[in-house]
Amino acid sequence: MKDKIERKRAIMRIITKKKVSNQDELLSLLRDEGIEATQATLSRDLKSMKVVKMHSPAEGYFYSVPDDLRHVVPDTDAKHTMAGIVSLAMSGQFCVFKTRPGYANMLGAIIDGNSPVGVMGTVAGDDALLVLLREGTPHEAVLNSMEEFLPGLRAKVI
């Protein structure tokens, strides 16, 4: 999972600094940074990161991430975020995160922005976050999905 997060961070860094026009070019730039990936993996990453192709008459087509999504993945400092999470309890259609004061809103934005499996939305306070799950969503699926962008989350489950 760590490799996936590092790969997504590299993708975000590359496409925000350069006008990358296709997946072959992006794969080459990733290899230049020592990151190996297949075209299928890259395609899934781009989709999950909500990367779109933009067009400019002067520059042609290039990958971009809408400004309102740039904060969600992968620039988020996962270690910093995890340090703010005290615990996670799951019951029925609810997940309740207890956080250090001031962390709940940031965590809610990260979760909403990453659209994990089965999550309908979040409601944040100062030191608690309620995550609403779709009916019938297995807790294991939610945890697996959230661990993609919050590695080590399982250790916080009570």
mmCIF file of C-alpha atoms in Angstrom:
data_model
loop_
_atom_site.group_PDB
_atom_site.id
_atom_site.type_symbol
_atom_site.label_atom_id
_atom_site.label_comp_id
_atom_site.label_asym_id
_atom_site.label_seq_id
_atom_site.Cartn_x
_atom_site.Cartn_y
_atom_site.Cartn_z
ATOM 1 C CA MET A 1 0.000 0.000 0.000
ATOM 2 C CA LYS A 2 2.894 2.317 0.700
ATOM 3 C CA ASP A 3 4.008 1.924 -2.929
ATOM 4 C CA LYS A 4 0.551 2.926 -4.151
ATOM 5 C CA ILE A 5 0.553 6.098 -2.060
ATOM 6 C CA GLU A 6 4.084 6.987 -3.175
ATOM 7 C CA ARG A 7 3.122 6.341 -6.809
ATOM 8 C CA LYS A 8 0.041 8.576 -6.517
ATOM 9 C CA ARG A 9 2.104 11.320 -4.888
ATOM 10 C CA ALA A 10 4.582 11.102 -7.755
ATOM 11 C CA ILE A 11 1.774 11.229 -10.330
ATOM 12 C CA MET A 12 0.305 14.313 -8.685
ATOM 13 C CA ARG A 13 3.698 15.987 -8.455
ATOM 14 C CA ILE A 14 4.480 15.264 -12.122
ATOM 15 C CA ILE A 15 1.155 16.387 -13.597
ATOM 16 C CA THR A 16 1.095 19.590 -11.560
ATOM 17 C CA LYS A 17 4.601 20.559 -12.731
ATOM 18 C CA LYS A 18 4.527 19.363 -16.359
ATOM 19 C CA LYS A 19 2.029 19.197 -19.191
ATOM 20 C CA VAL A 20 1.845 15.413 -19.609
ATOM 21 C CA SER A 21 -0.211 14.417 -22.631
ATOM 22 C CA ASN A 22 -0.534 10.622 -22.409
ATOM 23 C CA GLN A 23 -0.024 7.590 -20.197
ATOM 24 C CA ASP A 24 3.138 6.437 -21.982
ATOM 25 C CA GLU A 25 4.770 9.770 -21.238
ATOM 26 C CA LEU A 26 3.618 9.615 -17.616
ATOM 27 C CA LEU A 27 4.904 6.045 -17.239
ATOM 28 C CA SER A 28 8.274 7.189 -18.563
ATOM 29 C CA LEU A 29 8.406 10.110 -16.110
ATOM 30 C CA LEU A 30 7.507 7.758 -13.255
ATOM 31 C CA ARG A 31 10.302 5.383 -14.304
ATOM 32 C CA ASP A 32 12.700 8.348 -14.272
ATOM 33 C CA GLU A 33 11.783 8.695 -10.574
ATOM 34 C CA GLY A 34 12.356 4.982 -9.966
ATOM 35 C CA ILE A 35 8.670 4.049 -9.882
ATOM 36 C CA GLU A 36 7.575 1.082 -11.978
ATOM 37 C CA ALA A 37 3.913 0.680 -12.922
ATOM 38 C CA THR A 38 1.865 -0.966 -15.636
ATOM 39 C CA GLN A 39 -0.465 0.939 -17.931
ATOM 40 C CA ALA A 40 -3.470 -0.733 -16.267
ATOM 41 C CA THR A 41 -2.299 0.314 -12.798
ATOM 42 C CA LEU A 42 -1.658 3.861 -13.992
ATOM 43 C CA SER A 43 -5.100 4.010 -15.570
ATOM 44 C CA ARG A 44 -6.741 2.925 -12.273
ATOM 45 C CA ASP A 45 -4.669 5.469 -10.344
ATOM 46 C CA LEU A 46 -5.664 8.300 -12.677
ATOM 47 C CA LYS A 47 -9.330 7.359 -12.361
ATOM 48 C CA SER A 48 -9.236 7.104 -8.550
ATOM 49 C CA MET A 49 -7.404 10.461 -8.348
ATOM 50 C CA LYS A 50 -10.089 12.032 -10.579
ATOM 51 C CA VAL A 51 -7.461 13.150 -13.089
ATOM 52 C CA VAL A 52 -8.967 14.600 -16.252
ATOM 53 C CA LYS A 53 -7.599 15.531 -19.664
ATOM 54 C CA MET A 54 -7.735 19.238 -20.368
ATOM 55 C CA HIS A 55 -7.272 20.961 -23.699
ATOM 56 C CA SER A 56 -5.448 24.145 -24.484
ATOM 57 C CA PRO A 57 -5.162 25.451 -28.061
ATOM 58 C CA ALA A 58 -1.496 26.292 -27.467
ATOM 59 C CA GLU A 59 -0.486 23.165 -25.505
ATOM 60 C CA GLY A 60 -2.864 20.475 -26.738
ATOM 61 C CA TYR A 61 -4.234 17.853 -24.350
ATOM 62 C CA PHE A 62 -2.703 17.299 -20.912
ATOM 63 C CA TYR A 63 -3.577 15.687 -17.577
ATOM 64 C CA SER A 64 -4.905 17.845 -14.769
ATOM 65 C CA VAL A 65 -6.643 17.569 -11.408
ATOM 66 C CA PRO A 66 -9.481 20.003 -10.684
ATOM 67 C CA ASP A 67 -8.336 22.577 -8.090
ATOM 68 C CA ASP A 68 -10.986 21.521 -5.589
ATOM 69 C CA LEU A 69 -9.603 17.949 -5.556
ATOM 70 C CA ARG A 70 -5.878 18.667 -5.273
ATOM 71 C CA HIS A 71 -5.923 18.459 -1.469
ATOM 72 C CA VAL A 72 -7.415 14.999 -1.160
ATOM 73 C CA VAL A 73 -4.834 12.592 -2.450
ATOM 74 C CA PRO A 74 -1.904 12.115 -2.590
ATOM 75 C CA ASP A 75 -0.382 15.338 -1.252
ATOM 76 C CA THR A 76 -1.953 14.601 2.081
ATOM 77 C CA ASP A 77 0.718 13.747 4.626
ATOM 78 C CA ALA A 78 -0.570 10.364 5.766
ATOM 79 C CA LYS A 79 1.720 10.201 8.820
ATOM 80 C CA HIS A 80 0.505 13.600 10.025
ATOM 81 C CA THR A 81 -3.118 12.612 9.441
ATOM 82 C CA MET A 82 -2.711 9.265 11.194
ATOM 83 C CA ALA A 83 -1.112 11.002 14.188
ATOM 84 C CA GLY A 84 -4.323 13.005 14.571
ATOM 85 C CA ILE A 85 -6.568 9.923 14.679
ATOM 86 C CA VAL A 86 -7.119 8.578 18.192
ATOM 87 C CA SER A 87 -9.521 5.732 17.384
ATOM 88 C CA LEU A 88 -12.066 4.356 14.944
ATOM 89 C CA ALA A 89 -15.230 2.500 15.976
ATOM 90 C CA MET A 90 -17.585 0.892 13.466
ATOM 91 C CA SER A 91 -21.184 -0.193 14.024
ATOM 92 C CA GLY A 92 -23.885 -0.791 11.446
ATOM 93 C CA GLN A 93 -23.915 2.073 8.972
ATOM 94 C CA PHE A 94 -21.636 4.288 11.038
ATOM 95 C CA CYS A 95 -17.930 4.829 11.581
ATOM 96 C CA VAL A 96 -16.897 7.198 14.339
ATOM 97 C CA PHE A 97 -13.402 8.635 14.344
ATOM 98 C CA LYS A 98 -12.138 10.223 17.549
ATOM 99 C CA THR A 99 -9.382 12.690 16.702
ATOM 100 C CA ARG A 100 -7.118 15.162 18.366
ATOM 101 C CA PRO A 101 -8.753 18.605 18.558
ATOM 102 C CA GLY A 102 -8.916 20.293 15.161
ATOM 103 C CA TYR A 103 -8.320 17.174 13.061
ATOM 104 C CA ALA A 104 -11.881 16.008 12.347
ATOM 105 C CA ASN A 105 -12.633 18.513 9.547
ATOM 106 C CA MET A 106 -9.392 17.753 7.731
ATOM 107 C CA LEU A 107 -9.995 14.007 8.037
ATOM 108 C CA GLY A 108 -13.556 14.419 6.746
ATOM 109 C CA ALA A 109 -12.311 16.345 3.698
ATOM 110 C CA ILE A 110 -9.718 13.654 2.998
ATOM 111 C CA ILE A 111 -12.288 10.848 3.259
ATOM 112 C CA ASP A 112 -14.901 12.695 1.170
ATOM 113 C CA GLY A 113 -12.319 13.560 -1.457
ATOM 114 C CA ASN A 114 -11.091 9.995 -1.817
ATOM 115 C CA SER A 115 -14.600 8.506 -2.108
ATOM 116 C CA PRO A 116 -13.886 5.217 -0.333
ATOM 117 C CA VAL A 117 -16.051 2.182 -1.015
ATOM 118 C CA GLY A 118 -19.432 2.368 0.687
ATOM 119 C CA VAL A 119 -19.087 5.864 2.144
ATOM 120 C CA MET A 120 -22.007 8.246 1.600
ATOM 121 C CA GLY A 121 -20.486 11.200 3.422
ATOM 122 C CA THR A 122 -19.071 12.623 6.619
ATOM 123 C CA VAL A 123 -20.118 14.989 9.395
ATOM 124 C CA ALA A 124 -17.259 16.601 11.308
ATOM 125 C CA GLY A 125 -16.971 18.285 14.661
ATOM 126 C CA ASP A 126 -13.745 19.460 16.251
ATOM 127 C CA ASP A 127 -12.495 16.140 17.615
ATOM 128 C CA ALA A 128 -14.973 13.609 16.207
ATOM 129 C CA LEU A 129 -15.984 12.558 12.718
ATOM 130 C CA LEU A 130 -19.085 10.586 11.793
ATOM 131 C CA VAL A 131 -18.800 8.614 8.549
ATOM 132 C CA LEU A 132 -22.100 7.432 7.077
ATOM 133 C CA LEU A 133 -21.974 4.130 5.208
ATOM 134 C CA ARG A 134 -24.259 2.816 2.516
ATOM 135 C CA GLU A 135 -26.616 0.122 3.751
ATOM 136 C CA GLY A 136 -25.103 -3.349 3.638
ATOM 137 C CA THR A 137 -21.528 -2.179 3.120
ATOM 138 C CA PRO A 138 -19.129 -4.574 4.856
ATOM 139 C CA HIS A 139 -16.872 -2.836 7.355
ATOM 140 C CA GLU A 140 -13.927 -4.780 5.951
ATOM 141 C CA ALA A 141 -14.478 -3.238 2.497
ATOM 142 C CA VAL A 142 -14.581 0.258 3.997
ATOM 143 C CA LEU A 143 -11.377 -0.360 5.958
ATOM 144 C CA ASN A 144 -9.592 -1.766 2.901
ATOM 145 C CA SER A 145 -10.615 1.243 0.836
ATOM 146 C CA MET A 146 -9.616 3.785 3.500
ATOM 147 C CA GLU A 147 -6.286 2.077 4.100
ATOM 148 C CA GLU A 148 -5.313 2.969 0.528
ATOM 149 C CA PHE A 149 -4.973 6.608 1.552
ATOM 150 C CA LEU A 150 -4.685 6.205 5.351
ATOM 151 C CA PRO A 151 -2.127 3.421 5.760
ATOM 152 C CA GLY A 152 -2.116 1.921 9.240
ATOM 153 C CA LEU A 153 -5.754 2.761 9.924
ATOM 154 C CA ARG A 154 -6.530 -0.767 11.182
ATOM 155 C CA ALA A 155 -4.331 -0.142 14.200
ATOM 156 C CA LYS A 156 -6.783 2.590 15.297
ATOM 157 C CA VAL A 157 -9.889 0.348 15.245
ATOM 158 C CA ILE A 158 -11.366 -0.316 18.685
#
